[in-house]
């Protein structure tokens, strides 16, 4: 008798498309591209895919990470018709509902994996979150989705020691700032440097009792799959030493060679190989799997192919290191 197929959960909601500004690279078509890729990756990995809408994050979940006054200011700006917070970051009417859904999707993804409901849960959501700090929106981000997911795991009693892995091409300065003094949260990031936001040097290691929990490896302009995979082999050894009880991934795909906003040369093969390495860790530690939260990535074809490769790599594990069905079509 064959084993039951692995399960993949895709969390998304069309209401997230209401967050919109003409000509902005972080556009709603990204969601459909990633969803199509997840579908292809689940099929390639022999998994059963389910899709559901998330519950919006409530104020308790949001204010576990963000100041109440900051949340109120965002809600007021949204209610007044929106506006630009900085040259990159805006609110439109409906943006805060989208942001609450994005936060809720990240939380639901983390909880679904922690409960053993699925092996892979992917929050296909926008606006992204890893540049948002406790009191500041920045870099297209309003609320820090992955940070809220991590703290939701703690509140629910599923995990105390949590690793957040961030392969977006930009350093997740918001996530690092939120957890910089938390000894039970490991943050590991690869990112292009020089590039916005200019943070994330290897010397940024955490504060006080959390010294040694922030792990930043920078990638030079033009860095390819070999450099990306080598960096993550190093970082995953650090994650292993940390002995996490849950693994969350800030999955940004703007390091892809086709992305218009950065200058790396990563391909689907790189994302597949690193994802397979993550699964090797989850198996070693007896975890149910990994939860992913969409961050950046602005070429639709690259998004689709990279999401497919990621899911396939997570499902297949280390045997997925060689290219297989990386293109959904």
PDB file of C-alpha atoms in Angstrom:
ATOM      1  CA  UNK A   1       0.000   0.000   0.000  1.00  0.00           C
ATOM      2  CA  UNK A   2       1.478   3.344  -1.021  1.00  0.00           C
ATOM      3  CA  UNK A   3       1.917   6.192   1.458  1.00  0.00           C
ATOM      4  CA  UNK A   4      -0.503   9.071   1.391  1.00  0.00           C
ATOM      5  CA  UNK A   5       0.756  11.961  -0.761  1.00  0.00           C
ATOM      6  CA  UNK A   6       2.297  14.979   0.920  1.00  0.00           C
ATOM      7  CA  UNK A   7       0.014  17.965   1.286  1.00  0.00           C
ATOM      8  CA  UNK A   8       0.661  21.530   0.158  1.00  0.00           C
ATOM      9  CA  UNK A   9      -1.458  24.478   1.282  1.00  0.00           C
ATOM     10  CA  UNK A  10      -1.718  27.704  -0.727  1.00  0.00           C
ATOM     11  CA  UNK A  11      -3.196  30.658   1.174  1.00  0.00           C
ATOM     12  CA  UNK A  12      -4.385  33.656  -0.814  1.00  0.00           C
ATOM     13  CA  UNK A  13      -7.325  36.000  -1.315  1.00  0.00           C
ATOM     14  CA  UNK A  14      -8.301  38.162  -4.315  1.00  0.00           C
ATOM     15  CA  UNK A  15      -8.973  41.060  -1.938  1.00  0.00           C
ATOM     16  CA  UNK A  16      -5.207  41.505  -1.742  1.00  0.00           C
ATOM     17  CA  UNK A  17      -5.383  42.822  -5.301  1.00  0.00           C
ATOM     18  CA  UNK A  18      -7.049  45.990  -3.967  1.00  0.00           C
ATOM     19  CA  UNK A  19      -3.670  47.202  -2.751  1.00  0.00           C
ATOM     20  CA  UNK A  20      -2.622  48.948  -5.953  1.00  0.00           C
ATOM     21  CA  UNK A  21      -0.801  51.965  -7.368  1.00  0.00           C
ATOM     22  CA  UNK A  22      -0.387  52.605 -11.081  1.00  0.00           C
ATOM     23  CA  UNK A  23       3.030  51.632 -12.397  1.00  0.00           C
ATOM     24  CA  UNK A  24       4.253  50.144  -9.130  1.00  0.00           C
ATOM     25  CA  UNK A  25       6.422  47.023  -9.592  1.00  0.00           C
ATOM     26  CA  UNK A  26       4.768  45.254  -6.646  1.00  0.00           C
ATOM     27  CA  UNK A  27       1.593  44.548  -8.616  1.00  0.00           C
ATOM     28  CA  UNK A  28      -1.256  42.155  -8.075  1.00  0.00           C
ATOM     29  CA  UNK A  29      -0.399  39.913 -11.050  1.00  0.00           C
ATOM     30  CA  UNK A  30       2.453  38.551  -8.947  1.00  0.00           C
ATOM     31  CA  UNK A  31      -0.003  36.492  -6.907  1.00  0.00           C
ATOM     32  CA  UNK A  32      -1.366  34.559  -9.879  1.00  0.00           C
ATOM     33  CA  UNK A  33       2.152  33.852 -11.135  1.00  0.00           C
ATOM     34  CA  UNK A  34       3.268  32.426  -7.789  1.00  0.00           C
ATOM     35  CA  UNK A  35       0.058  30.437  -7.373  1.00  0.00           C
ATOM     36  CA  UNK A  36       0.533  28.873 -10.807  1.00  0.00           C
ATOM     37  CA  UNK A  37       4.078  27.945  -9.878  1.00  0.00           C
ATOM     38  CA  UNK A  38       2.998  26.356  -6.596  1.00  0.00           C
ATOM     39  CA  UNK A  39       0.438  24.271  -8.448  1.00  0.00           C
ATOM     40  CA  UNK A  40       3.133  23.033 -10.840  1.00  0.00           C
ATOM     41  CA  UNK A  41       5.596  22.365  -8.030  1.00  0.00           C
ATOM     42  CA  UNK A  42       3.041  20.391  -6.033  1.00  0.00           C
ATOM     43  CA  UNK A  43       2.245  18.273  -9.090  1.00  0.00           C
ATOM     44  CA  UNK A  44       5.932  17.663  -9.815  1.00  0.00           C
ATOM     45  CA  UNK A  45       6.461  16.632  -6.197  1.00  0.00           C
ATOM     46  CA  UNK A  46       3.488  14.271  -6.220  1.00  0.00           C
ATOM     47  CA  UNK A  47       1.636  16.282  -3.580  1.00  0.00           C
ATOM     48  CA  UNK A  48      -1.995  17.054  -2.950  1.00  0.00           C
ATOM     49  CA  UNK A  49      -2.663  20.808  -3.221  1.00  0.00           C
ATOM     50  CA  UNK A  50      -5.376  22.681  -1.368  1.00  0.00           C
ATOM     51  CA  UNK A  51      -6.191  26.377  -1.648  1.00  0.00           C
ATOM     52  CA  UNK A  52      -7.976  28.439   0.947  1.00  0.00           C
ATOM     53  CA  UNK A  53      -8.518  32.036   1.955  1.00  0.00           C
ATOM     54  CA  UNK A  54      -6.838  33.236   5.145  1.00  0.00           C
ATOM     55  CA  UNK A  55      -8.485  34.875   8.107  1.00  0.00           C
ATOM     56  CA  UNK A  56      -7.445  38.536   8.473  1.00  0.00           C
ATOM     57  CA  UNK A  57      -5.010  39.073  11.324  1.00  0.00           C
ATOM     58  CA  UNK A  58      -6.634  40.680  14.342  1.00  0.00           C
ATOM     59  CA  UNK A  59      -5.224  43.548  16.375  1.00  0.00           C
ATOM     60  CA  UNK A  60      -3.757  41.181  18.970  1.00  0.00           C
ATOM     61  CA  UNK A  61      -1.645  39.440  16.342  1.00  0.00           C
ATOM     62  CA  UNK A  62      -0.564  42.719  14.750  1.00  0.00           C
ATOM     63  CA  UNK A  63       0.298  44.544  17.981  1.00  0.00           C
ATOM     64  CA  UNK A  64       2.393  41.599  19.136  1.00  0.00           C
ATOM     65  CA  UNK A  65       4.854  42.994  16.566  1.00  0.00           C
ATOM     66  CA  UNK A  66       3.784  46.563  15.777  1.00  0.00           C
ATOM     67  CA  UNK A  67       3.033  49.523  18.041  1.00  0.00           C
ATOM     68  CA  UNK A  68      -0.658  50.260  18.539  1.00  0.00           C
ATOM     69  CA  UNK A  69      -0.103  53.886  17.516  1.00  0.00           C
ATOM     70  CA  UNK A  70       1.528  52.783  14.277  1.00  0.00           C
ATOM     71  CA  UNK A  71      -1.381  50.485  13.442  1.00  0.00           C
ATOM     72  CA  UNK A  72      -3.869  53.264  14.171  1.00  0.00           C
ATOM     73  CA  UNK A  73      -1.962  55.662  11.912  1.00  0.00           C
ATOM     74  CA  UNK A  74      -2.071  53.160   9.045  1.00  0.00           C
ATOM     75  CA  UNK A  75      -5.788  52.549   9.541  1.00  0.00           C
ATOM     76  CA  UNK A  76      -6.464  56.285   9.564  1.00  0.00           C
ATOM     77  CA  UNK A  77      -4.486  56.871   6.372  1.00  0.00           C
ATOM     78  CA  UNK A  78      -6.327  54.012   4.675  1.00  0.00           C
ATOM     79  CA  UNK A  79      -9.714  55.362   5.801  1.00  0.00           C
ATOM     80  CA  UNK A  80      -8.865  58.843   4.517  1.00  0.00           C
ATOM     81  CA  UNK A  81      -8.184  57.558   0.999  1.00  0.00           C
ATOM     82  CA  UNK A  82      -4.567  56.487   1.331  1.00  0.00           C
ATOM     83  CA  UNK A  83      -1.367  58.158   0.259  1.00  0.00           C
ATOM     84  CA  UNK A  84       2.371  57.712  -0.109  1.00  0.00           C
ATOM     85  CA  UNK A  85       4.351  56.969   3.047  1.00  0.00           C
ATOM     86  CA  UNK A  86       7.692  57.212   1.240  1.00  0.00           C
ATOM     87  CA  UNK A  87       8.699  57.147  -2.453  1.00  0.00           C
ATOM     88  CA  UNK A  88       8.252  53.344  -2.548  1.00  0.00           C
ATOM     89  CA  UNK A  89       5.492  52.606  -0.050  1.00  0.00           C
ATOM     90  CA  UNK A  90       1.836  53.586  -0.162  1.00  0.00           C
ATOM     91  CA  UNK A  91      -1.661  52.915   1.075  1.00  0.00           C
ATOM     92  CA  UNK A  92      -4.660  52.832  -1.239  1.00  0.00           C
ATOM     93  CA  UNK A  93      -8.271  52.361  -0.152  1.00  0.00           C
ATOM     94  CA  UNK A  94      -8.407  48.719   0.883  1.00  0.00           C
ATOM     95  CA  UNK A  95      -4.668  48.395   1.480  1.00  0.00           C
ATOM     96  CA  UNK A  96      -5.070  47.719   5.188  1.00  0.00           C
ATOM     97  CA  UNK A  97      -7.592  44.965   4.554  1.00  0.00           C
ATOM     98  CA  UNK A  98      -5.077  43.437   2.141  1.00  0.00           C
ATOM     99  CA  UNK A  99      -2.304  43.833   4.724  1.00  0.00           C
ATOM    100  CA  UNK A 100      -4.394  42.152   7.419  1.00  0.00           C
ATOM    101  CA  UNK A 101      -5.118  39.298   5.015  1.00  0.00           C
ATOM    102  CA  UNK A 102      -1.417  38.993   4.180  1.00  0.00           C
ATOM    103  CA  UNK A 103      -0.560  38.834   7.871  1.00  0.00           C
ATOM    104  CA  UNK A 104      -3.327  36.316   8.460  1.00  0.00           C
ATOM    105  CA  UNK A 105      -2.110  34.179   5.570  1.00  0.00           C
ATOM    106  CA  UNK A 106       1.391  34.044   7.059  1.00  0.00           C
ATOM    107  CA  UNK A 107      -0.008  33.097  10.459  1.00  0.00           C
ATOM    108  CA  UNK A 108      -2.318  30.457   8.988  1.00  0.00           C
ATOM    109  CA  UNK A 109       0.573  28.988   6.980  1.00  0.00           C
ATOM    110  CA  UNK A 110       2.815  28.701  10.028  1.00  0.00           C
ATOM    111  CA  UNK A 111       0.082  27.133  12.151  1.00  0.00           C
ATOM    112  CA  UNK A 112      -0.939  24.653   9.443  1.00  0.00           C
ATOM    113  CA  UNK A 113       2.588  23.262   9.262  1.00  0.00           C
ATOM    114  CA  UNK A 114       3.073  23.272  13.033  1.00  0.00           C
ATOM    115  CA  UNK A 115      -0.121  21.260  13.492  1.00  0.00           C
ATOM    116  CA  UNK A 116       1.052  18.696  10.960  1.00  0.00           C
ATOM    117  CA  UNK A 117      -1.772  19.440   8.537  1.00  0.00           C
ATOM    118  CA  UNK A 118       0.595  19.974   5.590  1.00  0.00           C
ATOM    119  CA  UNK A 119       4.265  19.579   4.680  1.00  0.00           C
ATOM    120  CA  UNK A 120       4.434  22.909   2.838  1.00  0.00           C
ATOM    121  CA  UNK A 121       2.276  25.983   3.387  1.00  0.00           C
ATOM    122  CA  UNK A 122       2.802  29.042   1.194  1.00  0.00           C
ATOM    123  CA  UNK A 123       1.318  32.446   1.955  1.00  0.00           C
ATOM    124  CA  UNK A 124       0.804  33.956  -1.505  1.00  0.00           C
ATOM    125  CA  UNK A 125       0.155  37.435  -0.278  1.00  0.00           C
ATOM    126  CA  UNK A 126       0.765  41.124  -0.674  1.00  0.00           C
ATOM    127  CA  UNK A 127       1.830  43.650   0.410  1.00  0.00           C
ATOM    128  CA  UNK A 128       5.111  42.004   1.438  1.00  0.00           C
ATOM    129  CA  UNK A 129       6.492  42.520   4.918  1.00  0.00           C
ATOM    130  CA  UNK A 130      10.162  42.025   5.730  1.00  0.00           C
ATOM    131  CA  UNK A 131      11.122  45.725   5.569  1.00  0.00           C
ATOM    132  CA  UNK A 132       8.372  46.766   8.012  1.00  0.00           C
ATOM    133  CA  UNK A 133       9.596  47.326  11.566  1.00  0.00           C
ATOM    134  CA  UNK A 134       7.598  47.846  14.744  1.00  0.00           C
ATOM    135  CA  UNK A 135       6.941  51.524  14.014  1.00  0.00           C
ATOM    136  CA  UNK A 136       7.728  52.047  10.336  1.00  0.00           C
ATOM    137  CA  UNK A 137       6.525  51.054   6.880  1.00  0.00           C
ATOM    138  CA  UNK A 138       9.208  50.852   4.191  1.00  0.00           C
ATOM    139  CA  UNK A 139      10.273  49.110   1.002  1.00  0.00           C
ATOM    140  CA  UNK A 140       6.730  48.269  -0.217  1.00  0.00           C
ATOM    141  CA  UNK A 141       5.947  46.752   3.240  1.00  0.00           C
ATOM    142  CA  UNK A 142       3.274  47.787   5.755  1.00  0.00           C
ATOM    143  CA  UNK A 143       3.126  44.940   8.306  1.00  0.00           C
ATOM    144  CA  UNK A 144       5.801  42.350   8.989  1.00  0.00           C
ATOM    145  CA  UNK A 145       3.993  39.160   8.054  1.00  0.00           C
ATOM    146  CA  UNK A 146       6.695  36.631   8.895  1.00  0.00           C
ATOM    147  CA  UNK A 147       7.322  38.233  12.292  1.00  0.00           C
ATOM    148  CA  UNK A 148       3.636  37.949  13.168  1.00  0.00           C
ATOM    149  CA  UNK A 149       3.679  34.310  12.072  1.00  0.00           C
ATOM    150  CA  UNK A 150       6.638  33.567  14.352  1.00  0.00           C
ATOM    151  CA  UNK A 151       4.982  35.128  17.385  1.00  0.00           C
ATOM    152  CA  UNK A 152       1.702  33.367  16.595  1.00  0.00           C
ATOM    153  CA  UNK A 153       3.550  30.050  16.813  1.00  0.00           C
ATOM    154  CA  UNK A 154       4.762  31.018  20.274  1.00  0.00           C
ATOM    155  CA  UNK A 155       1.352  32.158  21.486  1.00  0.00           C
ATOM    156  CA  UNK A 156      -0.157  28.867  20.328  1.00  0.00           C
ATOM    157  CA  UNK A 157       2.543  26.898  22.139  1.00  0.00           C
ATOM    158  CA  UNK A 158       3.871  25.247  18.985  1.00  0.00           C
ATOM    159  CA  UNK A 159       7.432  26.569  19.090  1.00  0.00           C
ATOM    160  CA  UNK A 160       9.713  28.815  21.099  1.00  0.00           C
ATOM    161  CA  UNK A 161      12.943  28.528  19.111  1.00  0.00           C
ATOM    162  CA  UNK A 162      12.167  29.660  15.578  1.00  0.00           C
ATOM    163  CA  UNK A 163      14.356  30.178  12.508  1.00  0.00           C
ATOM    164  CA  UNK A 164      13.404  32.706   9.823  1.00  0.00           C
ATOM    165  CA  UNK A 165      15.268  32.165   6.544  1.00  0.00           C
ATOM    166  CA  UNK A 166      15.193  35.102   4.124  1.00  0.00           C
ATOM    167  CA  UNK A 167      16.479  34.727   0.558  1.00  0.00           C
ATOM    168  CA  UNK A 168      14.952  37.918  -0.844  1.00  0.00           C
ATOM    169  CA  UNK A 169      17.546  39.965  -2.718  1.00  0.00           C
ATOM    170  CA  UNK A 170      17.055  42.811  -0.218  1.00  0.00           C
ATOM    171  CA  UNK A 171      18.022  42.493   3.433  1.00  0.00           C
ATOM    172  CA  UNK A 172      15.009  42.112   5.722  1.00  0.00           C
ATOM    173  CA  UNK A 173      15.929  45.027   7.946  1.00  0.00           C
ATOM    174  CA  UNK A 174      12.482  45.124   9.541  1.00  0.00           C
ATOM    175  CA  UNK A 175      12.574  41.476  10.560  1.00  0.00           C
ATOM    176  CA  UNK A 176      16.092  41.823  11.925  1.00  0.00           C
ATOM    177  CA  UNK A 177      15.164  44.929  13.929  1.00  0.00           C
ATOM    178  CA  UNK A 178      12.120  43.234  15.459  1.00  0.00           C
ATOM    179  CA  UNK A 179      14.092  40.203  16.666  1.00  0.00           C
ATOM    180  CA  UNK A 180      17.544  41.720  17.178  1.00  0.00           C
ATOM    181  CA  UNK A 181      17.411  41.116  20.949  1.00  0.00           C
ATOM    182  CA  UNK A 182      15.462  37.830  20.937  1.00  0.00           C
ATOM    183  CA  UNK A 183      17.758  34.897  21.826  1.00  0.00           C
ATOM    184  CA  UNK A 184      15.174  32.330  20.678  1.00  0.00           C
ATOM    185  CA  UNK A 185      14.794  33.676  17.139  1.00  0.00           C
ATOM    186  CA  UNK A 186      17.422  33.011  14.502  1.00  0.00           C
ATOM    187  CA  UNK A 187      17.325  35.213  11.403  1.00  0.00           C
ATOM    188  CA  UNK A 188      19.418  34.097   8.417  1.00  0.00           C
ATOM    189  CA  UNK A 189      19.600  36.170   5.240  1.00  0.00           C
ATOM    190  CA  UNK A 190      21.354  36.270   1.909  1.00  0.00           C
ATOM    191  CA  UNK A 191      21.042  39.537   0.013  1.00  0.00           C
ATOM    192  CA  UNK A 192      22.780  41.599  -2.630  1.00  0.00           C
ATOM    193  CA  UNK A 193      25.100  44.296  -1.374  1.00  0.00           C
ATOM    194  CA  UNK A 194      25.260  47.115  -2.208  1.00  0.00           C
ATOM    195  CA  UNK A 195      21.482  47.426  -2.523  1.00  0.00           C
ATOM    196  CA  UNK A 196      18.525  48.833  -0.603  1.00  0.00           C
ATOM    197  CA  UNK A 197      18.175  49.115   2.385  1.00  0.00           C
ATOM    198  CA  UNK A 198      21.939  49.070   2.954  1.00  0.00           C
ATOM    199  CA  UNK A 199      21.783  46.987   6.133  1.00  0.00           C
ATOM    200  CA  UNK A 200      22.675  43.357   6.723  1.00  0.00           C
ATOM    201  CA  UNK A 201      26.442  43.262   7.040  1.00  0.00           C
ATOM    202  CA  UNK A 202      27.926  40.060   8.484  1.00  0.00           C
ATOM    203  CA  UNK A 203      28.926  42.090  11.550  1.00  0.00           C
ATOM    204  CA  UNK A 204      25.248  42.584  12.479  1.00  0.00           C
ATOM    205  CA  UNK A 205      24.913  39.595  14.799  1.00  0.00           C
ATOM    206  CA  UNK A 206      22.230  40.488  17.342  1.00  0.00           C
ATOM    207  CA  UNK A 207      22.187  42.390  20.630  1.00  0.00           C
ATOM    208  CA  UNK A 208      22.785  41.396  24.247  1.00  0.00           C
ATOM    209  CA  UNK A 209      21.769  37.832  25.032  1.00  0.00           C
ATOM    210  CA  UNK A 210      20.746  37.456  21.375  1.00  0.00           C
ATOM    211  CA  UNK A 211      24.281  38.007  20.086  1.00  0.00           C
ATOM    212  CA  UNK A 212      24.939  35.380  17.437  1.00  0.00           C
ATOM    213  CA  UNK A 213      21.330  34.889  16.342  1.00  0.00           C
ATOM    214  CA  UNK A 214      21.428  37.243  13.345  1.00  0.00           C
ATOM    215  CA  UNK A 215      23.263  35.715  10.376  1.00  0.00           C
ATOM    216  CA  UNK A 216      23.820  37.847   7.275  1.00  0.00           C
ATOM    217  CA  UNK A 217      25.741  36.753   4.184  1.00  0.00           C
ATOM    218  CA  UNK A 218      26.051  39.245   1.359  1.00  0.00           C
ATOM    219  CA  UNK A 219      26.097  38.394  -2.342  1.00  0.00           C
ATOM    220  CA  UNK A 220      28.061  40.445  -4.850  1.00  0.00           C
ATOM    221  CA  UNK A 221      26.514  41.795  -8.035  1.00  0.00           C
ATOM    222  CA  UNK A 222      26.295  38.946 -10.531  1.00  0.00           C
ATOM    223  CA  UNK A 223      26.313  36.179  -7.907  1.00  0.00           C
ATOM    224  CA  UNK A 224      24.905  32.991  -9.423  1.00  0.00           C
ATOM    225  CA  UNK A 225      23.460  29.685  -8.239  1.00  0.00           C
ATOM    226  CA  UNK A 226      26.837  28.419  -7.040  1.00  0.00           C
ATOM    227  CA  UNK A 227      27.346  31.436  -4.774  1.00  0.00           C
ATOM    228  CA  UNK A 228      23.736  31.363  -3.568  1.00  0.00           C
ATOM    229  CA  UNK A 229      23.774  27.653  -2.750  1.00  0.00           C
ATOM    230  CA  UNK A 230      27.179  27.877  -1.048  1.00  0.00           C
ATOM    231  CA  UNK A 231      25.944  30.731   1.146  1.00  0.00           C
ATOM    232  CA  UNK A 232      22.882  28.766   2.164  1.00  0.00           C
ATOM    233  CA  UNK A 233      24.896  25.633   2.865  1.00  0.00           C
ATOM    234  CA  UNK A 234      26.806  27.758   5.382  1.00  0.00           C
ATOM    235  CA  UNK A 235      23.646  29.303   6.826  1.00  0.00           C
ATOM    236  CA  UNK A 236      21.793  26.005   7.113  1.00  0.00           C
ATOM    237  CA  UNK A 237      24.660  24.643   9.209  1.00  0.00           C
ATOM    238  CA  UNK A 238      24.117  27.597  11.550  1.00  0.00           C
ATOM    239  CA  UNK A 239      20.399  26.827  11.620  1.00  0.00           C
ATOM    240  CA  UNK A 240      21.217  23.216  12.495  1.00  0.00           C
ATOM    241  CA  UNK A 241      23.342  24.363  15.444  1.00  0.00           C
ATOM    242  CA  UNK A 242      20.483  26.591  16.639  1.00  0.00           C
ATOM    243  CA  UNK A 243      18.166  23.540  16.864  1.00  0.00           C
ATOM    244  CA  UNK A 244      14.902  25.244  15.779  1.00  0.00           C
ATOM    245  CA  UNK A 245      11.411  24.053  16.613  1.00  0.00           C
ATOM    246  CA  UNK A 246       9.952  25.723  13.517  1.00  0.00           C
ATOM    247  CA  UNK A 247      11.282  27.073  10.217  1.00  0.00           C
ATOM    248  CA  UNK A 248       9.713  29.987   8.354  1.00  0.00           C
ATOM    249  CA  UNK A 249      10.919  31.288   4.994  1.00  0.00           C
ATOM    250  CA  UNK A 250      10.711  34.844   3.681  1.00  0.00           C
ATOM    251  CA  UNK A 251      10.559  33.779   0.048  1.00  0.00           C
ATOM    252  CA  UNK A 252      11.511  36.643  -2.217  1.00  0.00           C
ATOM    253  CA  UNK A 253      12.451  35.893  -5.813  1.00  0.00           C
ATOM    254  CA  UNK A 254      14.024  39.196  -6.854  1.00  0.00           C
ATOM    255  CA  UNK A 255      17.440  37.554  -6.807  1.00  0.00           C
ATOM    256  CA  UNK A 256      16.468  35.720  -9.994  1.00  0.00           C
ATOM    257  CA  UNK A 257      18.554  36.637 -13.029  1.00  0.00           C
ATOM    258  CA  UNK A 258      15.427  37.887 -14.849  1.00  0.00           C
ATOM    259  CA  UNK A 259      14.292  40.253 -12.091  1.00  0.00           C
ATOM    260  CA  UNK A 260      14.334  43.938 -13.085  1.00  0.00           C
ATOM    261  CA  UNK A 261      15.070  45.432  -9.645  1.00  0.00           C
ATOM    262  CA  UNK A 262      18.382  43.784  -8.736  1.00  0.00           C
ATOM    263  CA  UNK A 263      21.589  42.361 -10.189  1.00  0.00           C
ATOM    264  CA  UNK A 264      21.993  38.727  -9.156  1.00  0.00           C
ATOM    265  CA  UNK A 265      21.987  35.693 -11.463  1.00  0.00           C
ATOM    266  CA  UNK A 266      20.132  33.062  -9.435  1.00  0.00           C
ATOM    267  CA  UNK A 267      17.926  30.610 -11.345  1.00  0.00           C
ATOM    268  CA  UNK A 268      15.196  28.171 -10.410  1.00  0.00           C
ATOM    269  CA  UNK A 269      17.875  25.535  -9.809  1.00  0.00           C
ATOM    270  CA  UNK A 270      19.329  27.585  -6.966  1.00  0.00           C
ATOM    271  CA  UNK A 271      15.984  27.975  -5.233  1.00  0.00           C
ATOM    272  CA  UNK A 272      15.242  24.268  -5.690  1.00  0.00           C
ATOM    273  CA  UNK A 273      18.574  23.210  -4.206  1.00  0.00           C
ATOM    274  CA  UNK A 274      18.292  25.461  -1.158  1.00  0.00           C
ATOM    275  CA  UNK A 275      14.689  24.372  -0.603  1.00  0.00           C
ATOM    276  CA  UNK A 276      15.789  20.743  -0.671  1.00  0.00           C
ATOM    277  CA  UNK A 277      18.362  21.585   1.978  1.00  0.00           C
ATOM    278  CA  UNK A 278      15.649  23.077   4.168  1.00  0.00           C
ATOM    279  CA  UNK A 279      13.679  19.853   3.929  1.00  0.00           C
ATOM    280  CA  UNK A 280      16.765  17.892   4.957  1.00  0.00           C
ATOM    281  CA  UNK A 281      16.790  19.990   8.134  1.00  0.00           C
ATOM    282  CA  UNK A 282      13.076  19.665   8.865  1.00  0.00           C
ATOM    283  CA  UNK A 283      13.387  15.889   8.530  1.00  0.00           C
ATOM    284  CA  UNK A 284      16.444  15.799  10.766  1.00  0.00           C
ATOM    285  CA  UNK A 285      14.662  17.725  13.512  1.00  0.00           C
ATOM    286  CA  UNK A 286      11.373  15.887  13.156  1.00  0.00           C
ATOM    287  CA  UNK A 287       9.465  18.977  12.033  1.00  0.00           C
ATOM    288  CA  UNK A 288       6.348  18.668   9.896  1.00  0.00           C
ATOM    289  CA  UNK A 289       7.747  20.927   7.162  1.00  0.00           C
ATOM    290  CA  UNK A 290       8.240  24.610   6.378  1.00  0.00           C
ATOM    291  CA  UNK A 291       5.951  27.612   5.982  1.00  0.00           C
ATOM    292  CA  UNK A 292       6.760  30.238   3.358  1.00  0.00           C
ATOM    293  CA  UNK A 293       5.719  33.871   3.088  1.00  0.00           C
ATOM    294  CA  UNK A 294       5.994  35.705  -0.225  1.00  0.00           C
ATOM    295  CA  UNK A 295       8.247  38.758  -0.172  1.00  0.00           C
ATOM    296  CA  UNK A 296       9.664  40.299  -3.373  1.00  0.00           C
ATOM    297  CA  UNK A 297      10.109  39.211  -6.979  1.00  0.00           C
ATOM    298  CA  UNK A 298       8.905  41.290  -9.902  1.00  0.00           C
ATOM    299  CA  UNK A 299       9.338  39.288 -13.107  1.00  0.00           C
ATOM    300  CA  UNK A 300       6.202  37.195 -13.512  1.00  0.00           C
ATOM    301  CA  UNK A 301       7.839  34.323 -15.368  1.00  0.00           C
ATOM    302  CA  UNK A 302      10.685  34.126 -12.866  1.00  0.00           C
ATOM    303  CA  UNK A 303       8.188  34.163 -10.010  1.00  0.00           C
ATOM    304  CA  UNK A 304       6.233  31.270 -11.488  1.00  0.00           C
ATOM    305  CA  UNK A 305       9.268  29.116 -12.243  1.00  0.00           C
ATOM    306  CA  UNK A 306      10.964  29.861  -8.933  1.00  0.00           C
ATOM    307  CA  UNK A 307       7.872  29.108  -6.853  1.00  0.00           C
ATOM    308  CA  UNK A 308       7.482  25.803  -8.702  1.00  0.00           C
ATOM    309  CA  UNK A 309      11.110  24.892  -8.062  1.00  0.00           C
ATOM    310  CA  UNK A 310      10.855  25.862  -4.398  1.00  0.00           C
ATOM    311  CA  UNK A 311       7.817  23.701  -3.720  1.00  0.00           C
ATOM    312  CA  UNK A 312       9.244  20.777  -5.675  1.00  0.00           C
ATOM    313  CA  UNK A 313      12.516  21.041  -3.751  1.00  0.00           C
ATOM    314  CA  UNK A 314      10.734  21.149  -0.408  1.00  0.00           C
ATOM    315  CA  UNK A 315       8.659  18.106  -1.290  1.00  0.00           C
ATOM    316  CA  UNK A 316      11.437  16.014  -2.782  1.00  0.00           C
ATOM    317  CA  UNK A 317      14.269  16.904  -0.445  1.00  0.00           C
ATOM    318  CA  UNK A 318      17.987  16.570  -1.193  1.00  0.00           C
ATOM    319  CA  UNK A 319      17.386  14.326  -4.209  1.00  0.00           C
ATOM    320  CA  UNK A 320      15.930  17.432  -5.903  1.00  0.00           C
ATOM    321  CA  UNK A 321      19.357  19.037  -6.300  1.00  0.00           C
ATOM    322  CA  UNK A 322      19.413  18.266 -10.019  1.00  0.00           C
ATOM    323  CA  UNK A 323      17.101  20.238 -12.333  1.00  0.00           C
ATOM    324  CA  UNK A 324      13.827  18.542 -13.125  1.00  0.00           C
ATOM    325  CA  UNK A 325      10.507  20.097 -14.063  1.00  0.00           C
ATOM    326  CA  UNK A 326      11.408  23.659 -13.121  1.00  0.00           C
ATOM    327  CA  UNK A 327       9.216  25.298 -15.731  1.00  0.00           C
ATOM    328  CA  UNK A 328       5.442  25.097 -15.344  1.00  0.00           C
ATOM    329  CA  UNK A 329       4.991  25.606 -19.023  1.00  0.00           C
TER     330      UNK A 329
END
